mmCIF file of C-alpha atoms in Angstrom:
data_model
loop_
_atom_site.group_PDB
_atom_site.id
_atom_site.type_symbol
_atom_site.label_atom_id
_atom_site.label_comp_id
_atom_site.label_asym_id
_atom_site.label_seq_id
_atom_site.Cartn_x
_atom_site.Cartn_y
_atom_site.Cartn_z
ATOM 1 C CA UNK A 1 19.631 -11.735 24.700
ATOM 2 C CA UNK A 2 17.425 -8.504 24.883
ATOM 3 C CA UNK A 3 18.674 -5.263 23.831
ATOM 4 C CA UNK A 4 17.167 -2.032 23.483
ATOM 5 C CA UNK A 5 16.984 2.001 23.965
ATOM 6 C CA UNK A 6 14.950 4.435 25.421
ATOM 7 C CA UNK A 7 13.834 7.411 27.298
ATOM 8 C CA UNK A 8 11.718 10.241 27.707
ATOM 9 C CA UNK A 9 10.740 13.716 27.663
ATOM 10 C CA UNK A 10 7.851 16.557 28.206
ATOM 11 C CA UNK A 11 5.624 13.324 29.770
ATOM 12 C CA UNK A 12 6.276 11.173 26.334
ATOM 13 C CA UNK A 13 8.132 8.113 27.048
ATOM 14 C CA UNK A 14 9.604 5.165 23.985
ATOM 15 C CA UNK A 15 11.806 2.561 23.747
ATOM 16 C CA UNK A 16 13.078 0.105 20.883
ATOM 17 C CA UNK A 17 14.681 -3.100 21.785
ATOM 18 C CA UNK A 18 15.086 -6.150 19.804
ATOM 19 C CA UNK A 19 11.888 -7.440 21.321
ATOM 20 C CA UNK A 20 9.427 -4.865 20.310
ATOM 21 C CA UNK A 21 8.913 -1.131 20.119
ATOM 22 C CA UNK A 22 6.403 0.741 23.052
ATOM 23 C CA UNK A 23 5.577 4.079 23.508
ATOM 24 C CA UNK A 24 3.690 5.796 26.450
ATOM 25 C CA UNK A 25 2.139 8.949 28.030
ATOM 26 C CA UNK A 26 1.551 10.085 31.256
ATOM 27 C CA UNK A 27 -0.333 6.625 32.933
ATOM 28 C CA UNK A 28 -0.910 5.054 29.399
ATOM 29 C CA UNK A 29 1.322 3.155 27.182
ATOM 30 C CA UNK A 30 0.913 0.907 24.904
ATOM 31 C CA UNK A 31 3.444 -1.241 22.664
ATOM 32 C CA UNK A 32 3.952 -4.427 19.938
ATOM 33 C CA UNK A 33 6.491 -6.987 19.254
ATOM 34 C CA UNK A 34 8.366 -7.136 15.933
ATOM 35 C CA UNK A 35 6.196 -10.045 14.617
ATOM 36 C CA UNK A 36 2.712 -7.756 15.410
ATOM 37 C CA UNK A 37 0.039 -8.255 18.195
ATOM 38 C CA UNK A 38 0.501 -6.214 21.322
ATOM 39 C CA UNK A 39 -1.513 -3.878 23.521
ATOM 40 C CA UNK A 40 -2.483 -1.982 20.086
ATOM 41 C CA UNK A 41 -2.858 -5.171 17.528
ATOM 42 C CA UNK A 42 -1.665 -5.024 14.557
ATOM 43 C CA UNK A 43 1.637 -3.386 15.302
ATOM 44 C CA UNK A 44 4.185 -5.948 13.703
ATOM 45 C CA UNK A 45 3.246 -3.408 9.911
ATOM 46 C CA UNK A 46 4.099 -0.702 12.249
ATOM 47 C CA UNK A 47 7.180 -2.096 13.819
ATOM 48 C CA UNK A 48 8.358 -2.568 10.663
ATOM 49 C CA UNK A 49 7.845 0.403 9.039
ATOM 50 C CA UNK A 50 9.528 1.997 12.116
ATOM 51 C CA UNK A 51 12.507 0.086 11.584
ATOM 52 C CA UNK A 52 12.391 0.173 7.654
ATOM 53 C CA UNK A 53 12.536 4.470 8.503
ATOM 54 C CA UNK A 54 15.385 3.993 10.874
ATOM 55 C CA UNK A 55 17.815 1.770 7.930
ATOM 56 C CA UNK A 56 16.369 4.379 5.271
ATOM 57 C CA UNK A 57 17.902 7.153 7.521
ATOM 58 C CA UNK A 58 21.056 5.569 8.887
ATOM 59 C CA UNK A 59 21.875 4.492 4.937
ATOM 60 C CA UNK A 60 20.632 8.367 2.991
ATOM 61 C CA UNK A 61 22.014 10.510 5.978
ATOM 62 C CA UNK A 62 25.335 11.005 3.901
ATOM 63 C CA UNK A 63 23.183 11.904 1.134
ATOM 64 C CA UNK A 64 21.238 14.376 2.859
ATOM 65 C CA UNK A 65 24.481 16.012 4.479
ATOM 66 C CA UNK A 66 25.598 16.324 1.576
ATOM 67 C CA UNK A 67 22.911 18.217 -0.145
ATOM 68 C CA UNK A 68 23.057 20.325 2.947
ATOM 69 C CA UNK A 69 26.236 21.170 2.240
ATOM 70 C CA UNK A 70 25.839 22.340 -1.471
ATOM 71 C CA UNK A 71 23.000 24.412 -0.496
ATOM 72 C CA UNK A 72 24.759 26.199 2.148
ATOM 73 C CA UNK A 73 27.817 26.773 -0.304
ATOM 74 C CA UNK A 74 25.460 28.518 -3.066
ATOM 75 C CA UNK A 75 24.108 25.437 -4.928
ATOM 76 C CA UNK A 76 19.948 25.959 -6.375
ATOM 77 C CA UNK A 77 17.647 23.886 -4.322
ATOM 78 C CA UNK A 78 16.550 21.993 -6.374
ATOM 79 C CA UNK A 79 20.021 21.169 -8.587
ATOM 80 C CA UNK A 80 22.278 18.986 -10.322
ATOM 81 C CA UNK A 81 24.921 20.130 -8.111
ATOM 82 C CA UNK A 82 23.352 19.586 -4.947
ATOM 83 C CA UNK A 83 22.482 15.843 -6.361
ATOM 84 C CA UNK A 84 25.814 15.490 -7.593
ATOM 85 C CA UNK A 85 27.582 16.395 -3.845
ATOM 86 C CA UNK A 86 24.591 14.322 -1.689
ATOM 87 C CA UNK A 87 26.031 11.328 -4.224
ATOM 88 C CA UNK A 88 29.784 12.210 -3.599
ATOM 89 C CA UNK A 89 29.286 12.156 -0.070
ATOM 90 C CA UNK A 90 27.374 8.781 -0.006
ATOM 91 C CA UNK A 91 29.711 7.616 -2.388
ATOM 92 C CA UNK A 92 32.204 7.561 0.318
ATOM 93 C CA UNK A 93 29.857 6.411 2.997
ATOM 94 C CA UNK A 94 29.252 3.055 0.957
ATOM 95 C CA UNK A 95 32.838 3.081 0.363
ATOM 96 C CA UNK A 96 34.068 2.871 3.967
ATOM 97 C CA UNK A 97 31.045 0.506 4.882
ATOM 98 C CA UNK A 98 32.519 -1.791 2.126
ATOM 99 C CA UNK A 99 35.697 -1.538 3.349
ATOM 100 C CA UNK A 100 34.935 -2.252 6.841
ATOM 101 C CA UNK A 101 32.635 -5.665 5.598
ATOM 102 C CA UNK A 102 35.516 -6.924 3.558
ATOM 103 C CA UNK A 103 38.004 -6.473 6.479
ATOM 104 C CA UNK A 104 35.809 -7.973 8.795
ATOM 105 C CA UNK A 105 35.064 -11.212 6.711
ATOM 106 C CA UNK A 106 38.303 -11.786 5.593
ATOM 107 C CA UNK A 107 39.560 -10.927 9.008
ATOM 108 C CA UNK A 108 37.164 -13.353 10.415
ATOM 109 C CA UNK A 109 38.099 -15.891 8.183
ATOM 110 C CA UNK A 110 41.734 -15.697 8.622
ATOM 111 C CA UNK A 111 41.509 -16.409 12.114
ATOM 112 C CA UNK A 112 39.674 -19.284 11.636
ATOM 113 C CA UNK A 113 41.785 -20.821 9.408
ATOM 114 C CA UNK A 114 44.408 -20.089 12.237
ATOM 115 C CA UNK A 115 42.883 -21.380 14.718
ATOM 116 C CA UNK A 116 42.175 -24.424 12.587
ATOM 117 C CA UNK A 117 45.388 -24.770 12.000
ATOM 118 C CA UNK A 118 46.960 -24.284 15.613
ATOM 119 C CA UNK A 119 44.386 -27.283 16.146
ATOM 120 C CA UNK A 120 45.564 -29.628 13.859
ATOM 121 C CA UNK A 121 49.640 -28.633 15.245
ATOM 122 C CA UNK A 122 47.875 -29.838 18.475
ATOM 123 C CA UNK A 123 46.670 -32.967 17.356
ATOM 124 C CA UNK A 124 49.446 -33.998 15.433
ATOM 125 C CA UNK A 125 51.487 -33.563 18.735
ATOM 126 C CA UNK A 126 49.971 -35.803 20.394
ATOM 127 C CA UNK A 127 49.273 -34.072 23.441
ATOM 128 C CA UNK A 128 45.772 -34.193 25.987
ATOM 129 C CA UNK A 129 43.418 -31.487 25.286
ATOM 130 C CA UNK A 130 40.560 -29.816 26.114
ATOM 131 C CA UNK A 131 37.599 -29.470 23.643
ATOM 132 C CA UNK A 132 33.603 -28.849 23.475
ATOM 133 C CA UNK A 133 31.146 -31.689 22.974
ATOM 134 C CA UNK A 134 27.868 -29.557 22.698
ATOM 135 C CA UNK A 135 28.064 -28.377 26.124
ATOM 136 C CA UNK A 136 30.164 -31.388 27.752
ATOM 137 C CA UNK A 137 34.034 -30.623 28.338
ATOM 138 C CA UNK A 138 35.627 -33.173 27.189
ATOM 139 C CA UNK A 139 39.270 -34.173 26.693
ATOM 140 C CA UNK A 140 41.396 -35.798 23.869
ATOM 141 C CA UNK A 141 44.535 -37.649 23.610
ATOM 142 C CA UNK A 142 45.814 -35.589 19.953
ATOM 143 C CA UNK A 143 46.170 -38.825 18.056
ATOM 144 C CA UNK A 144 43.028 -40.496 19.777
ATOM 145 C CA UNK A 145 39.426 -40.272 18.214
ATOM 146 C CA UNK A 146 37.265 -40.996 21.234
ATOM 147 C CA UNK A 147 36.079 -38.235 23.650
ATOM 148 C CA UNK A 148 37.258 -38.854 27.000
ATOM 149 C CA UNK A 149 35.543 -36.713 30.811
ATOM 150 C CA UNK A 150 39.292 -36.836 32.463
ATOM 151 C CA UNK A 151 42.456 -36.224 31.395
ATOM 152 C CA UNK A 152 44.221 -39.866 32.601
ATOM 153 C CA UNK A 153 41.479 -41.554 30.366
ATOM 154 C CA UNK A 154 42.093 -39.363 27.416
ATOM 155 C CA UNK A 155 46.253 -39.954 27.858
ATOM 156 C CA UNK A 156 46.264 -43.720 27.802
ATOM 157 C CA UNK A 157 43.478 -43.227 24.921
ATOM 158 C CA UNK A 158 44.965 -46.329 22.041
ATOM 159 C CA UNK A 159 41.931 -45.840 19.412
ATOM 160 C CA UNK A 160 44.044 -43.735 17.274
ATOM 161 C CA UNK A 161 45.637 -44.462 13.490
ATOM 162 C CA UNK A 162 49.436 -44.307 13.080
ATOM 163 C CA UNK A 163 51.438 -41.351 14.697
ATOM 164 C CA UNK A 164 53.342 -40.637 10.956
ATOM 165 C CA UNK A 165 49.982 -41.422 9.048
ATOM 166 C CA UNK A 166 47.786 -38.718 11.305
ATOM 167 C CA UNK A 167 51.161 -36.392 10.755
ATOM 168 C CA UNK A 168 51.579 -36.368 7.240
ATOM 169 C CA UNK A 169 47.695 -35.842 6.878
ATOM 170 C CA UNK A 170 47.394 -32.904 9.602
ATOM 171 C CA UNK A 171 50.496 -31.308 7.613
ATOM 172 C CA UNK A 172 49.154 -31.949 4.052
ATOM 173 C CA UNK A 173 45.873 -30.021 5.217
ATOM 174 C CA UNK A 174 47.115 -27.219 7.479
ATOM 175 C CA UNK A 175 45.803 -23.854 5.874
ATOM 176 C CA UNK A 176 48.133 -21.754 4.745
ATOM 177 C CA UNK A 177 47.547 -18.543 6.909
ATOM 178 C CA UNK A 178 50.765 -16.517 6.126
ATOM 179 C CA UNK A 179 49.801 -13.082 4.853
ATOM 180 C CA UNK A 180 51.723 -12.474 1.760
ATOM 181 C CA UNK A 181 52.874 -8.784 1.178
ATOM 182 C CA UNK A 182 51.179 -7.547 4.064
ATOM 183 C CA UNK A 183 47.936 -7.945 5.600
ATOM 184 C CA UNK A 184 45.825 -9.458 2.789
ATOM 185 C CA UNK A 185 42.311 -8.284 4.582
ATOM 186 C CA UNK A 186 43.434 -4.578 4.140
ATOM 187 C CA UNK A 187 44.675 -4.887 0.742
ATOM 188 C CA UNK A 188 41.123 -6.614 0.003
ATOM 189 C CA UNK A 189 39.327 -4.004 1.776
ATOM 190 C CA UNK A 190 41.176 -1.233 0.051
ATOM 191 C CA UNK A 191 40.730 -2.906 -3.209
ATOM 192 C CA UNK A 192 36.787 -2.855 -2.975
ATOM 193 C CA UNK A 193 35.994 0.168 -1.228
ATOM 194 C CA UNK A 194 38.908 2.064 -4.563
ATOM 195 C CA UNK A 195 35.902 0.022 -6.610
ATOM 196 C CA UNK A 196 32.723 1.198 -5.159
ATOM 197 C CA UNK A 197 34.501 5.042 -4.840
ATOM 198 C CA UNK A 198 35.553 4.574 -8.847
ATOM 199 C CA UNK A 199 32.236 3.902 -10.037
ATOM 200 C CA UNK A 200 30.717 6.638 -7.432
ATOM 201 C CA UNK A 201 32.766 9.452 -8.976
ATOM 202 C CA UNK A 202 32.583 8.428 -12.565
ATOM 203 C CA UNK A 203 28.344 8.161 -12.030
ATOM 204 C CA UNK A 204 28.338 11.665 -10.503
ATOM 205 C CA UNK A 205 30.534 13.099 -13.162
ATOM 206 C CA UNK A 206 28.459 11.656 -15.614
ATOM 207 C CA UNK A 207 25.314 13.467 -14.044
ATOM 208 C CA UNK A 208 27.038 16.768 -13.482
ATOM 209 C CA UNK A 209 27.979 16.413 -17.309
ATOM 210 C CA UNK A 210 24.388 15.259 -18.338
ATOM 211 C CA UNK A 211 22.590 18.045 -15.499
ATOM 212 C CA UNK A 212 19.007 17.166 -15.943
ATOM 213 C CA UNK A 213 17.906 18.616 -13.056
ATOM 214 C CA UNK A 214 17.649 22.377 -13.229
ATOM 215 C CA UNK A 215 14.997 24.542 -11.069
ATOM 216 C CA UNK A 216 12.705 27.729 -12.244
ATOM 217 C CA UNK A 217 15.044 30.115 -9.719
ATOM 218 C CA UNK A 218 18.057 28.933 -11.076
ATOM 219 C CA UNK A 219 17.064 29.228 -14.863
ATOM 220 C CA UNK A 220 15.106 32.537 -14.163
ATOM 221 C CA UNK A 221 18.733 33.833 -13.787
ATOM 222 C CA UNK A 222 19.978 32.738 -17.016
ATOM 223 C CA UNK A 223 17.058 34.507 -19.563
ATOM 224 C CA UNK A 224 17.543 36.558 -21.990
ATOM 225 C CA UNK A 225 15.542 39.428 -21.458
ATOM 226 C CA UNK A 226 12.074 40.485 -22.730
ATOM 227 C CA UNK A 227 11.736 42.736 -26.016
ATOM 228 C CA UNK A 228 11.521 46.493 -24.862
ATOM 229 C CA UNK A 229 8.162 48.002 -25.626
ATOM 230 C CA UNK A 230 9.057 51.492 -24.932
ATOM 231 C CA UNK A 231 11.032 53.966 -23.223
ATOM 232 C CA UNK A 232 8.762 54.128 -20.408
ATOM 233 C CA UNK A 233 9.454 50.367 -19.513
ATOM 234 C CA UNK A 234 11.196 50.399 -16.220
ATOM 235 C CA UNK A 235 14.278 48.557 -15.437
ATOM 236 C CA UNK A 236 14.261 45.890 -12.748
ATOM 237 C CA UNK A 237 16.753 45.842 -9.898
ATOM 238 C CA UNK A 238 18.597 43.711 -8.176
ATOM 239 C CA UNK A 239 17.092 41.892 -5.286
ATOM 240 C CA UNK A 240 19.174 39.056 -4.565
ATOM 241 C CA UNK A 241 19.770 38.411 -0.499
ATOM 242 C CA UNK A 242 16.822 41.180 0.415
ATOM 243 C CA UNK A 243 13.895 40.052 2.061
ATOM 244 C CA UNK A 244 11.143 39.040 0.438
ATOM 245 C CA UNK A 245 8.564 41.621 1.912
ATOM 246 C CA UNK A 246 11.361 44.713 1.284
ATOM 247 C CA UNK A 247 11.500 42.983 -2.189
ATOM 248 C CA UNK A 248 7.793 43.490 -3.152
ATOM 249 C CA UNK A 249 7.787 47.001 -1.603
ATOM 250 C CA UNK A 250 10.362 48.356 -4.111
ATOM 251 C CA UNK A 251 9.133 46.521 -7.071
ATOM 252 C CA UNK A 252 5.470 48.430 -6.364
ATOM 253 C CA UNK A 253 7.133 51.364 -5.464
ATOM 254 C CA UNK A 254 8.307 51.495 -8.769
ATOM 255 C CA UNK A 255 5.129 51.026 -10.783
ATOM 256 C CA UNK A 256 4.929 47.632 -11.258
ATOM 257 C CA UNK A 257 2.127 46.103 -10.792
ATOM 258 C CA UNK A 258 2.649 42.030 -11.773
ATOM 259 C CA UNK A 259 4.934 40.883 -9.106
ATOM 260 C CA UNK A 260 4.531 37.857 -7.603
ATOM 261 C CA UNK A 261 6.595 35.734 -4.901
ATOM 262 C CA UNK A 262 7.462 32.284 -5.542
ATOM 263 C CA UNK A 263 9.376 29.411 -3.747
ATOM 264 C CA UNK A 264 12.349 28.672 -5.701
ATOM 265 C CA UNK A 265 12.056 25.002 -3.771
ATOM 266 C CA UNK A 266 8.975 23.077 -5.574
ATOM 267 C CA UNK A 267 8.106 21.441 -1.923
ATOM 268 C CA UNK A 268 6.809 25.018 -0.758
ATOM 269 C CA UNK A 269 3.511 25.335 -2.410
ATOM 270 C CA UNK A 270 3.466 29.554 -1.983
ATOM 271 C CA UNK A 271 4.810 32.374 0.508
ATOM 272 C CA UNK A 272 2.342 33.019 3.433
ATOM 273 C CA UNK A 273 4.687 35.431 5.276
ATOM 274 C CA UNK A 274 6.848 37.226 2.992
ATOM 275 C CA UNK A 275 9.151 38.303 5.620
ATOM 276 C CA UNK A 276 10.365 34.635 6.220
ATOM 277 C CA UNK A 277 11.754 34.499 3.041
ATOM 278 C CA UNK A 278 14.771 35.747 1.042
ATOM 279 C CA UNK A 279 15.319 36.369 -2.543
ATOM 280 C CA UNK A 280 17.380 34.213 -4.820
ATOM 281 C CA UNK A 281 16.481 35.470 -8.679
ATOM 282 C CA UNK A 282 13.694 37.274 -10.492
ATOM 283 C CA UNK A 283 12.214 36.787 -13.929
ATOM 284 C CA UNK A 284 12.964 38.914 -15.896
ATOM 285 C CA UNK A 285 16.829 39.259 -14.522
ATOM 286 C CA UNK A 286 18.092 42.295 -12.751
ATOM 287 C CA UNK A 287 18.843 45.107 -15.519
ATOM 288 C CA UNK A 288 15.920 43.930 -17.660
ATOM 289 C CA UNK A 289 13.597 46.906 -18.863
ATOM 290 C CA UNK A 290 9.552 45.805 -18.436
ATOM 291 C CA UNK A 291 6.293 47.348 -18.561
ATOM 292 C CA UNK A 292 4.534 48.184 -15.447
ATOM 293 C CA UNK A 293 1.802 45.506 -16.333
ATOM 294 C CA UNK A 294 4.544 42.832 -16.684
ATOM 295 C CA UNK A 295 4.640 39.906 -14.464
ATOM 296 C CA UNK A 296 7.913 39.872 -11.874
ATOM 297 C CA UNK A 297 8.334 36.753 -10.684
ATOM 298 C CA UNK A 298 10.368 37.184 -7.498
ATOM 299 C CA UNK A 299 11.510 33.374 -6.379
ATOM 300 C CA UNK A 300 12.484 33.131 -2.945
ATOM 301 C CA UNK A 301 14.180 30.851 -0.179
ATOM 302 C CA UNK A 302 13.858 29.824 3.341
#
């Protein structure tokens, strides 16, 4: 059976089925099956990749919610907090996923061994039935062991042990499918996914105890200040939440003549336009007295 997705916009076209991947625009198009070859060759490494980006995301998007989150509510990009929530929130994603595994398997099983058993009532009874034989209907007499294409042939069926022999054995073997104490899937489920959430918690305690990850913005805030030098130094405001181009302006407008912006997130290389950013900290800290020749590290956000 084929499945797949797809759609298009702005003249760009793609689709992902279980067949292949393809991707087109305007009058061309070109595509590959999972196992490679295709109008571009070579596509099965692509393919995969593709599909290797697509688990990556569907498994880390807890994660990365969750690091939203912290940053939103005031945690340093990067921080141990913001690690500590992404992992609390995929904590519970793996958690439910768990959860929903066990109940399915055991779930699965249990009807099984229902229906198993509801099979062996049957033949024990004694009664004509209708079965599979590859992709033959076929019919059996409950105590008879031959397959039979009619009903009348399978009910005067006599190829069949004892009536009390094939009883006791059908009973002696019926599973035993009668949840004890409620539904045993649940209590499975709820058992494994209180597991994976334990160890979850107690690893992201443990790192918000340990913190190892701390960033230049968020320590900048934390410094002692530098030795005074005279009483001309000047003393450095407070900038947090300006922008980063009003920022500068006062600092120079003061005297000083060392300040430099930098992105408090490491991924940012420097600040191109200064009014697309915000400020988080400075180094030295607000209230600190500096010379004008000092350098004033301003670290800033997007």
């Amino acid at each position: 059976m084929k499945l797949g997705i797809g759609g298009g916009a702005f003249g760009v076209r793609g689709g992902i089925s279980t067949r292949g991947i393809g991707v087109g625009v305007g009058p061309f198009s070109t595509g590959t099956s999972w196992r490679g070859g295709g109008s571009g060759g070579g596509g099965g490494l692509l393919a995969w990749l593709i599909a290797a980006g697509v688990v990556i995301l569907v498994v880390a998007w807890p994660y990365l919610l969750g690091t939203w989150v912290a940053v939103q509510c005031g945690a340093w990009n990067p921080s141990t907090e913001r690690l500590v929530v992404g992992w609390f929130f995929e904590s519970v994603y793996i958690a439910a996923l768990v959860a929903w595994l066990v109940k399915a398997r055991l779930t699965g099983a249990q009807r099984q061994a229902e229906e198993a058993q509801r099979l062996t009532e049957v033949i024990a009874s004694g009664v004509v039935y209708e079965t599979k034989d590859g992709r033959s209907v076929v019919y059996r007499h409950g105590l008879c062991t031959v397959n039979h294409r009619s009903r009348d042939t399978a009910a005067n069926c006599t190829k069949s042990p004892a009536r009390a022999t094939l009883q006791a054995s059908a009973a002696s073997t019926a599973p035993n499918t009668t949840p004890a104490n409620g539904d045993p899937a649940m209590r499975h489920a709820l058992i494994w996914s209180a597991a994976v959430l334990a160890v979850g918690v107690v690893a992201g305690i443990g790192m918000l105890v340990a913190d190892p990850i701390h960033s230049a913005a968020e320590e900048a805030s934390t410094k002692p200040c530098p030795a005074t030098t005279s009483t001309s130094d000047i003393t450095v405001p407070d900038l947090v939440g300006l922008n980063a181009e009003n920022a500068r302006t006062r600092l120079t407008g003061l005297g000083l003549t060392g300040v430099e912006l930098s992105p408090a997130n490491p991924k940012y290389k420097s600040v191109i336009i200064a009014s697309n950013w915000t400020v988080v900290s400075t180094d030295p800290a607000p209230g600190c007295a500096v010379n004008r020749y000092n350098r004033i590290v301003v670290y800033v956000t997007k």
